[in-house]
PDB file of C-alpha atoms and ligand atoms in Angstrom:
ATOM      1  CA  MET A   1     -28.070  44.343  47.427  1.00 54.00           C
ATOM      2  CA  MET A   2     -30.579  42.521  49.660  1.00 57.00           C
ATOM      3  CA  ASP A   3     -29.357  39.928  52.139  1.00 60.00           C
ATOM      4  CA  MET A   4     -29.968  36.437  50.756  1.00 65.00           C
ATOM      5  CA  ALA A   5     -30.774  33.209  52.555  1.00 72.00           C
ATOM      6  CA  ASP A   6     -29.636  29.678  51.674  1.00 66.00           C
ATOM      7  CA  LEU A   7     -31.885  26.554  51.606  1.00 70.00           C
ATOM      8  CA  PHE A   8     -31.746  26.344  55.417  1.00 70.00           C
ATOM      9  CA  GLY A   9     -32.562  29.983  55.970  1.00 67.00           C
ATOM     10  CA  HIS A  10     -29.025  31.015  56.946  1.00 69.00           C
ATOM     11  CA  VAL A  11     -28.173  34.512  55.865  1.00 70.00           C
ATOM     12  CA  VAL A  12     -25.570  34.523  53.116  1.00 66.00           C
ATOM     13  CA  SER A  13     -23.460  37.660  52.987  1.00 62.00           C
ATOM     14  CA  PRO A  14     -23.783  39.340  49.599  1.00 59.00           C
ATOM     15  CA  VAL A  15     -20.673  39.145  47.409  1.00 61.00           C
ATOM     16  CA  ARG A  16     -20.594  42.851  46.636  1.00 70.00           C
ATOM     17  CA  ARG A  17     -21.064  45.787  48.979  1.00 76.00           C
ATOM     18  CA  ASP A  18     -21.274  49.230  47.385  1.00 90.00           C
ATOM     19  CA  GLU A  19     -20.125  51.819  49.907  1.00 93.00           C
ATOM     20  CA  PRO A  20     -21.243  55.385  49.269  1.00 94.00           C
ATOM     21  CA  LEU A  21     -18.477  57.708  50.532  1.00 92.00           C
ATOM     22  CA  CYS A  22     -20.443  60.895  50.086  1.00 91.00           C
ATOM     23  CA  ASP A  23     -22.797  62.400  47.514  1.00 91.00           C
ATOM     24  CA  GLY A  24     -21.186  61.489  44.152  1.00 93.00           C
ATOM     25  CA  ALA A  25     -18.562  58.959  45.327  1.00 95.00           C
ATOM     26  CA  VAL A  26     -19.014  55.210  45.735  1.00 97.00           C
ATOM     27  CA  VAL A  27     -16.558  52.408  46.554  1.00 97.00           C
ATOM     28  CA  LEU A  28     -17.176  49.113  44.711  1.00 98.00           C
ATOM     29  CA  ARG A  29     -15.217  46.677  46.874  1.00 97.00           C
ATOM     30  CA  GLY A  30     -13.544  43.936  44.841  1.00 97.00           C
ATOM     31  CA  PHE A  31     -15.190  44.999  41.574  1.00 97.00           C
ATOM     32  CA  ALA A  32     -11.976  44.390  39.566  1.00 98.00           C
ATOM     33  CA  LEU A  33     -11.217  40.944  41.021  1.00 97.00           C
ATOM     34  CA  ALA A  34     -13.203  39.019  38.407  1.00 94.00           C
ATOM     35  CA  ASP A  35     -10.854  40.328  35.678  1.00 94.00           C
ATOM     36  CA  GLU A  36      -7.671  40.278  37.728  1.00 96.00           C
ATOM     37  CA  VAL A  37      -5.550  38.070  35.465  1.00 97.00           C
ATOM     38  CA  ALA A  38      -6.536  39.833  32.226  1.00 98.00           C
ATOM     39  CA  LEU A  39      -5.986  43.243  33.823  1.00 98.00           C
ATOM     40  CA  LEU A  40      -2.487  42.405  35.053  1.00 98.00           C
ATOM     41  CA  GLN A  41      -1.584  40.927  31.679  1.00 98.00           C
ATOM     42  CA  ALA A  42      -2.807  44.043  29.841  1.00 98.00           C
ATOM     43  CA  LEU A  43      -0.928  46.209  32.328  1.00 98.00           C
ATOM     44  CA  ASN A  44       2.317  44.390  31.490  1.00 98.00           C
ATOM     45  CA  THR A  45       1.727  44.965  27.774  1.00 98.00           C
ATOM     46  CA  VAL A  46       1.152  48.694  28.294  1.00 98.00           C
ATOM     47  CA  VAL A  47       4.184  49.165  30.541  1.00 98.00           C
ATOM     48  CA  ALA A  48       6.425  47.348  28.041  1.00 98.00           C
ATOM     49  CA  GLN A  49       5.542  50.046  25.461  1.00 98.00           C
ATOM     50  CA  ALA A  50       5.374  53.050  27.795  1.00 98.00           C
ATOM     51  CA  PRO A  51       7.448  52.485  30.946  1.00 98.00           C
ATOM     52  CA  PHE A  52       6.815  54.191  34.283  1.00 98.00           C
ATOM     53  CA  ARG A  53       8.677  57.459  34.693  1.00 98.00           C
ATOM     54  CA  HIS A  54       8.925  60.154  37.355  1.00 98.00           C
ATOM     55  CA  LEU A  55       7.440  63.374  35.997  1.00 98.00           C
ATOM     56  CA  ILE A  56       8.682  66.813  36.988  1.00 98.00           C
ATOM     57  CA  THR A  57       6.165  69.245  38.476  1.00 97.00           C
ATOM     58  CA  PRO A  58       5.905  72.810  37.120  1.00 97.00           C
ATOM     59  CA  GLY A  59       7.706  73.839  40.335  1.00 97.00           C
ATOM     60  CA  GLY A  60      10.680  71.610  39.470  1.00 98.00           C
ATOM     61  CA  PHE A  61      10.096  68.674  41.839  1.00 97.00           C
ATOM     62  CA  ARG A  62      10.375  65.028  40.760  1.00 97.00           C
ATOM     63  CA  MET A  63       7.170  63.133  41.560  1.00 97.00           C
ATOM     64  CA  SER A  64       7.814  60.083  43.770  1.00 97.00           C
ATOM     65  CA  VAL A  65       4.948  58.166  42.136  1.00 98.00           C
ATOM     66  CA  GLY A  66       5.922  56.572  38.807  1.00 98.00           C
ATOM     67  CA  MET A  67       3.454  57.282  35.994  1.00 98.00           C
ATOM     68  CA  THR A  68       2.493  56.177  32.517  1.00 99.00           C
ATOM     69  CA  ASN A  69      -0.689  56.257  30.398  1.00 99.00           C
ATOM     70  CA  THR A  70      -2.790  54.260  28.000  1.00 98.00           C
ATOM     71  CA  GLY A  71      -5.530  55.523  25.700  1.00 98.00           C
ATOM     72  CA  PRO A  72      -5.825  58.383  23.205  1.00 98.00           C
ATOM     73  CA  LEU A  73      -4.719  60.978  25.783  1.00 98.00           C
ATOM     74  CA  GLY A  74      -2.143  60.835  28.566  1.00 98.00           C
ATOM     75  CA  TRP A  75      -1.629  63.081  31.572  1.00 98.00           C
ATOM     76  CA  VAL A  76       1.815  64.685  31.641  1.00 98.00           C
ATOM     77  CA  SER A  77       3.622  67.218  33.798  1.00 98.00           C
ATOM     78  CA  ASP A  78       6.797  69.190  33.124  1.00 98.00           C
ATOM     79  CA  ARG A  79       8.196  72.685  33.745  1.00 98.00           C
ATOM     80  CA  ARG A  80       5.572  74.109  31.364  1.00 97.00           C
ATOM     81  CA  GLY A  81       2.617  72.750  33.388  1.00 97.00           C
ATOM     82  CA  TYR A  82       0.103  69.890  33.540  1.00 97.00           C
ATOM     83  CA  ARG A  83      -1.798  68.788  30.438  1.00 98.00           C
ATOM     84  CA  TYR A  84      -3.214  65.880  28.459  1.00 98.00           C
ATOM     85  CA  ASP A  85      -1.129  64.943  25.430  1.00 98.00           C
ATOM     86  CA  PRO A  86      -1.750  62.330  22.689  1.00 98.00           C
ATOM     87  CA  VAL A  87       2.013  61.672  22.480  1.00 98.00           C
ATOM     88  CA  ASP A  88       4.294  60.011  25.036  1.00 98.00           C
ATOM     89  CA  PRO A  89       7.129  62.551  25.452  1.00 98.00           C
ATOM     90  CA  LEU A  90       9.578  59.743  26.288  1.00 98.00           C
ATOM     91  CA  SER A  91       9.140  57.848  22.980  1.00 98.00           C
ATOM     92  CA  GLY A  92       7.530  60.435  20.724  1.00 98.00           C
ATOM     93  CA  ASN A  93       4.851  57.832  19.900  1.00 98.00           C
ATOM     94  CA  PRO A  94       1.126  57.788  20.713  1.00 98.00           C
ATOM     95  CA  TRP A  95       0.339  56.232  24.095  1.00 99.00           C
ATOM     96  CA  PRO A  96      -0.450  52.487  23.941  1.00 98.00           C
ATOM     97  CA  GLY A  97      -4.068  51.723  23.036  1.00 98.00           C
ATOM     98  CA  LEU A  98      -6.578  51.286  25.855  1.00 98.00           C
ATOM     99  CA  PRO A  99      -6.890  47.517  26.424  1.00 98.00           C
ATOM    100  CA  ASP A 100     -10.446  46.135  26.045  1.00 98.00           C
ATOM    101  CA  THR A 101     -10.364  44.739  29.587  1.00 98.00           C
ATOM    102  CA  PHE A 102      -9.519  48.215  30.936  1.00 98.00           C
ATOM    103  CA  LEU A 103     -12.322  49.860  28.970  1.00 98.00           C
ATOM    104  CA  GLN A 104     -14.906  47.262  29.978  1.00 98.00           C
ATOM    105  CA  LEU A 105     -13.991  47.501  33.640  1.00 98.00           C
ATOM    106  CA  ALA A 106     -14.199  51.309  33.618  1.00 98.00           C
ATOM    107  CA  THR A 107     -17.503  51.537  31.744  1.00 98.00           C
ATOM    108  CA  GLY A 108     -19.000  48.734  33.859  1.00 98.00           C
ATOM    109  CA  ALA A 109     -18.056  50.424  37.137  1.00 98.00           C
ATOM    110  CA  ALA A 110     -19.274  53.826  35.930  1.00 98.00           C
ATOM    111  CA  ALA A 111     -22.616  52.351  34.815  1.00 97.00           C
ATOM    112  CA  ARG A 112     -23.051  50.663  38.202  1.00 96.00           C
ATOM    113  CA  ALA A 113     -22.530  54.075  39.841  1.00 96.00           C
ATOM    114  CA  GLY A 114     -25.122  55.676  37.558  1.00 95.00           C
ATOM    115  CA  TYR A 115     -22.898  56.985  34.744  1.00 97.00           C
ATOM    116  CA  VAL A 116     -24.258  54.993  31.821  1.00 96.00           C
ATOM    117  CA  GLY A 117     -22.378  55.933  28.626  1.00 96.00           C
ATOM    118  CA  PHE A 118     -19.122  57.021  30.317  1.00 98.00           C
ATOM    119  CA  MET A 119     -16.448  56.749  27.617  1.00 98.00           C
ATOM    120  CA  PRO A 120     -12.924  57.390  28.924  1.00 98.00           C
ATOM    121  CA  ASP A 121     -10.220  58.670  26.540  1.00 98.00           C
ATOM    122  CA  ALA A 122      -7.399  58.594  29.102  1.00 98.00           C
ATOM    123  CA  CYS A 123      -6.079  56.128  31.654  1.00 99.00           C
ATOM    124  CA  LEU A 124      -3.355  57.375  33.974  1.00 98.00           C
ATOM    125  CA  ILE A 125      -1.399  54.575  35.645  1.00 99.00           C
ATOM    126  CA  ASN A 126       0.278  55.411  38.949  1.00 98.00           C
ATOM    127  CA  ARG A 127       2.906  53.175  40.568  1.00 98.00           C
ATOM    128  CA  TYR A 128       3.535  53.518  44.311  1.00 98.00           C
ATOM    129  CA  GLU A 129       6.694  52.026  45.782  1.00 98.00           C
ATOM    130  CA  PRO A 130       7.197  51.816  49.555  1.00 98.00           C
ATOM    131  CA  GLY A 131       7.293  55.308  51.078  1.00 98.00           C
ATOM    132  CA  THR A 132       5.870  57.103  48.048  1.00 98.00           C
ATOM    133  CA  ARG A 133       2.762  59.253  48.341  1.00 97.00           C
ATOM    134  CA  LEU A 134       0.514  61.556  46.370  1.00 97.00           C
ATOM    135  CA  SER A 135       0.086  64.926  48.051  1.00 95.00           C
ATOM    136  CA  LEU A 136      -3.296  66.613  48.386  1.00 97.00           C
ATOM    137  CA  HIS A 137      -4.602  67.916  45.042  1.00 97.00           C
ATOM    138  CA  GLN A 138      -7.676  68.410  42.865  1.00 97.00           C
ATOM    139  CA  ASP A 139      -8.172  66.789  39.445  1.00 97.00           C
ATOM    140  CA  ARG A 140      -9.110  69.726  37.243  1.00 96.00           C
ATOM    141  CA  ASP A 141      -7.141  69.291  34.008  1.00 95.00           C
ATOM    142  CA  GLU A 142     -10.094  67.588  32.261  1.00 97.00           C
ATOM    143  CA  LEU A 143     -12.332  69.586  29.889  1.00 94.00           C
ATOM    144  CA  ASP A 144     -15.733  68.418  31.157  1.00 97.00           C
ATOM    145  CA  LEU A 145     -15.859  68.214  34.946  1.00 96.00           C
ATOM    146  CA  ALA A 146     -19.380  66.721  34.740  1.00 96.00           C
ATOM    147  CA  GLN A 147     -17.660  63.475  33.675  1.00 98.00           C
ATOM    148  CA  PRO A 148     -16.721  61.109  36.512  1.00 98.00           C
ATOM    149  CA  ILE A 149     -13.348  59.508  37.263  1.00 98.00           C
ATOM    150  CA  VAL A 150     -13.086  55.764  37.822  1.00 98.00           C
ATOM    151  CA  SER A 151     -10.145  54.526  39.899  1.00 98.00           C
ATOM    152  CA  VAL A 152      -8.939  50.932  40.229  1.00 98.00           C
ATOM    153  CA  SER A 153      -6.558  49.805  42.990  1.00 98.00           C
ATOM    154  CA  LEU A 154      -4.209  46.866  42.411  1.00 98.00           C
ATOM    155  CA  GLY A 155      -1.553  45.222  44.566  1.00 98.00           C
ATOM    156  CA  MET A 156      -0.541  46.624  47.953  1.00 98.00           C
ATOM    157  CA  PRO A 157      -3.277  48.365  49.973  1.00 98.00           C
ATOM    158  CA  ALA A 158      -3.086  52.095  50.662  1.00 98.00           C
ATOM    159  CA  VAL A 159      -4.849  54.739  52.693  1.00 98.00           C
ATOM    160  CA  PHE A 160      -6.632  57.238  50.509  1.00 98.00           C
ATOM    161  CA  LEU A 161      -7.251  60.739  51.883  1.00 97.00           C
ATOM    162  CA  PHE A 162     -10.586  62.228  50.887  1.00 96.00           C
ATOM    163  CA  GLY A 163     -10.908  65.914  51.718  1.00 97.00           C
ATOM    164  CA  GLY A 164     -13.394  68.643  50.928  1.00 97.00           C
ATOM    165  CA  MET A 165     -13.685  71.504  48.457  1.00 96.00           C
ATOM    166  CA  LEU A 166     -10.981  73.485  50.290  1.00 98.00           C
ATOM    167  CA  ARG A 167      -7.404  72.317  50.762  1.00 97.00           C
ATOM    168  CA  THR A 168      -7.766  73.039  54.471  1.00 97.00           C
ATOM    169  CA  ASP A 169     -10.949  70.925  54.936  1.00 98.00           C
ATOM    170  CA  ALA A 170     -10.665  67.835  57.155  1.00 97.00           C
ATOM    171  CA  GLN A 171      -9.919  64.533  55.407  1.00 97.00           C
ATOM    172  CA  VAL A 172     -11.526  61.136  55.737  1.00 96.00           C
ATOM    173  CA  ARG A 173      -9.167  58.133  55.498  1.00 97.00           C
ATOM    174  CA  VAL A 174     -10.399  55.414  53.116  1.00 97.00           C
ATOM    175  CA  PRO A 175      -8.463  52.121  52.972  1.00 98.00           C
ATOM    176  CA  LEU A 176      -8.260  50.839  49.386  1.00 98.00           C
ATOM    177  CA  ALA A 177      -7.293  47.237  48.642  1.00 98.00           C
ATOM    178  CA  HIS A 178      -6.485  45.093  45.615  1.00 98.00           C
ATOM    179  CA  GLY A 179      -9.497  45.027  43.284  1.00 98.00           C
ATOM    180  CA  ASP A 180     -11.375  47.962  44.806  1.00 98.00           C
ATOM    181  CA  VAL A 181     -12.911  50.396  42.329  1.00 98.00           C
ATOM    182  CA  VAL A 182     -14.071  53.919  43.187  1.00 98.00           C
ATOM    183  CA  VAL A 183     -16.266  56.145  41.046  1.00 98.00           C
ATOM    184  CA  TRP A 184     -15.969  59.873  41.722  1.00 97.00           C
ATOM    185  CA  GLY A 185     -18.415  62.266  40.151  1.00 96.00           C
ATOM    186  CA  GLY A 186     -21.007  64.947  40.699  1.00 95.00           C
ATOM    187  CA  PRO A 187     -20.394  66.984  43.846  1.00 94.00           C
ATOM    188  CA  ALA A 188     -17.336  64.815  44.724  1.00 96.00           C
ATOM    189  CA  ARG A 189     -15.530  65.519  41.472  1.00 97.00           C
ATOM    190  CA  LEU A 190     -13.527  68.548  42.645  1.00 97.00           C
ATOM    191  CA  ARG A 191     -12.806  67.447  46.193  1.00 97.00           C
ATOM    192  CA  TYR A 192      -9.205  67.476  47.372  1.00 98.00           C
ATOM    193  CA  HIS A 193      -7.635  64.040  47.724  1.00 98.00           C
ATOM    194  CA  GLY A 194      -4.305  62.276  48.103  1.00 98.00           C
ATOM    195  CA  VAL A 195      -2.638  59.008  49.046  1.00 98.00           C
ATOM    196  CA  MET A 196      -0.681  58.366  52.289  1.00 98.00           C
ATOM    197  CA  PRO A 197       2.881  57.014  51.987  1.00 98.00           C
ATOM    198  CA  LEU A 198       2.787  53.342  50.934  1.00 98.00           C
ATOM    199  CA  LYS A 199       3.750  50.951  53.725  1.00 98.00           C
ATOM    200  CA  PRO A 200       6.375  48.324  52.868  1.00 98.00           C
ATOM    201  CA  GLY A 201       4.888  44.854  52.390  1.00 98.00           C
ATOM    202  CA  TYR A 202       4.090  42.124  49.922  1.00 98.00           C
ATOM    203  CA  HIS A 203       1.013  41.349  47.831  1.00 98.00           C
ATOM    204  CA  GLU A 204       0.917  38.258  45.625  1.00 97.00           C
ATOM    205  CA  ALA A 205      -0.421  40.132  42.585  1.00 97.00           C
ATOM    206  CA  LEU A 206       2.328  42.763  42.288  1.00 98.00           C
ATOM    207  CA  GLY A 207       4.886  42.237  45.055  1.00 98.00           C
ATOM    208  CA  GLY A 208       5.722  45.349  47.060  1.00 98.00           C
ATOM    209  CA  VAL A 209       4.023  47.945  44.871  1.00 98.00           C
ATOM    210  CA  ARG A 210       0.580  49.483  44.457  1.00 98.00           C
ATOM    211  CA  ILE A 211      -0.792  50.363  41.034  1.00 98.00           C
ATOM    212  CA  ASN A 212      -3.742  52.690  40.540  1.00 98.00           C
ATOM    213  CA  LEU A 213      -5.560  53.153  37.246  1.00 98.00           C
ATOM    214  CA  THR A 214      -7.630  56.318  36.822  1.00 98.00           C
ATOM    215  CA  PHE A 215      -9.992  56.471  33.860  1.00 98.00           C
ATOM    216  CA  ARG A 216     -11.015  59.906  32.669  1.00 98.00           C
ATOM    217  CA  LYS A 217     -12.802  61.668  29.871  1.00 98.00           C
ATOM    218  CA  ALA A 218     -10.096  64.285  29.461  1.00 98.00           C
ATOM    219  CA  GLY A 219     -10.771  65.819  26.062  1.00 97.00           C
TER     220      GLY A 219
HETATM  221  C1  MD3 B 301     -11.583  62.171  44.300  1.00 95.83           C
HETATM  222  N1  MD3 B 301      -4.777  59.044  42.066  1.00 95.83           N
HETATM  223  O1  MD3 B 301      -4.128  60.160  39.743  1.00 95.83           O
HETATM  224  S1  MD3 B 301      -7.438  57.718  42.626  1.00 95.83           S
HETATM  225  C2  MD3 B 301      -4.754  60.874  40.540  1.00 95.83           C
HETATM  226  O2  MD3 B 301      -4.580  56.234  44.138  1.00 95.83           O
HETATM  227  C3  MD3 B 301      -5.092  60.331  41.868  1.00 95.83           C
HETATM  228  O3  MD3 B 301      -3.322  56.951  42.551  1.00 95.83           O
HETATM  229  C4  MD3 B 301      -4.943  58.413  43.341  1.00 95.83           C
HETATM  230  O4  MD3 B 301      -5.616  61.004  42.671  1.00 95.83           O
HETATM  231  C5  MD3 B 301      -4.249  57.096  43.330  1.00 95.83           C
HETATM  232  O5  MD3 B 301      -5.106  62.025  40.292  1.00 95.83           O
HETATM  233  C6  MD3 B 301      -6.313  58.310  43.780  1.00 95.83           C
HETATM  234  C7  MD3 B 301      -8.827  58.356  43.320  1.00 95.83           C
HETATM  235  C8  MD3 B 301      -9.366  59.668  42.877  1.00 95.83           C
HETATM  236  C9  MD3 B 301      -9.189  60.130  41.615  1.00 95.83           C
HETATM  237  C10 MD3 B 301      -9.822  61.294  41.244  1.00 95.83           C
HETATM  238  C11 MD3 B 301     -10.624  61.990  42.125  1.00 95.83           C
HETATM  239  C12 MD3 B 301     -10.137  60.337  43.753  1.00 95.83           C
HETATM  240  C13 MD3 B 301     -10.777  61.508  43.408  1.00 95.83           C
HETATM  241  C14 MD3 B 301     -11.321  63.153  41.767  1.00 95.83           C
HETATM  242  C15 MD3 B 301     -12.119  63.788  42.662  1.00 95.83           C
HETATM  243  C16 MD3 B 301     -12.244  63.317  43.937  1.00 95.83           C
HETATM  244 FE1   FE B 302      -6.247  62.855  41.762  1.00 95.83          FE
END
């Protein structure tokens, strides 16, 4: 966005700053703030139907991040492996429907990043409590890796670790705050990434926790 000037010629800082992280990844600072109230309300509705739970990894470890899903497909992990499933294993029911506000936010952010027509069929919801982290991993359980992933940060800020194509590549630290949206696609899609342990604190939207929504075209 170009710098703007007011009637007196003073430079007015633009409301939105898109920050390219690398080829294929862009941070849209504050993109979700306009819909904050509707998003948090929809989140409450989803979580009432499909509560957060701690999944077990194929190796037998309990994940410290609480997870649930909304949309036609949900990401699940158990002793048998990782997969997308149309049924919530906790209730035996389909995952709650993708709220309109979620869908509009995800498609709007994707379009802004150049992915016009992105149509997610899965939204994984991660809940970070103080001290919990997401260790370095790749997202590769989706069928079409040409499709981007849109992530939305809510509540407490966190430090995101953005690595390279190899687990051993150096990582860049990216602070992510309430309302920030990141679109990951193209050459960034298979890069290793993770989240540093959440620091204890308080944010007026969600208290001491951080919630991250990731929108994917999984099937
Ligand atoms: C970079 N979630 O759920 S979203 C995940 O904050 C996950 O909860 C993190 O990683 C969170 O899998 C980070 C950001 C993200 C998502 C997918 C990516 C970054 C990515 C795919 C490729 C590269
Ligand atoms: Fe990931």
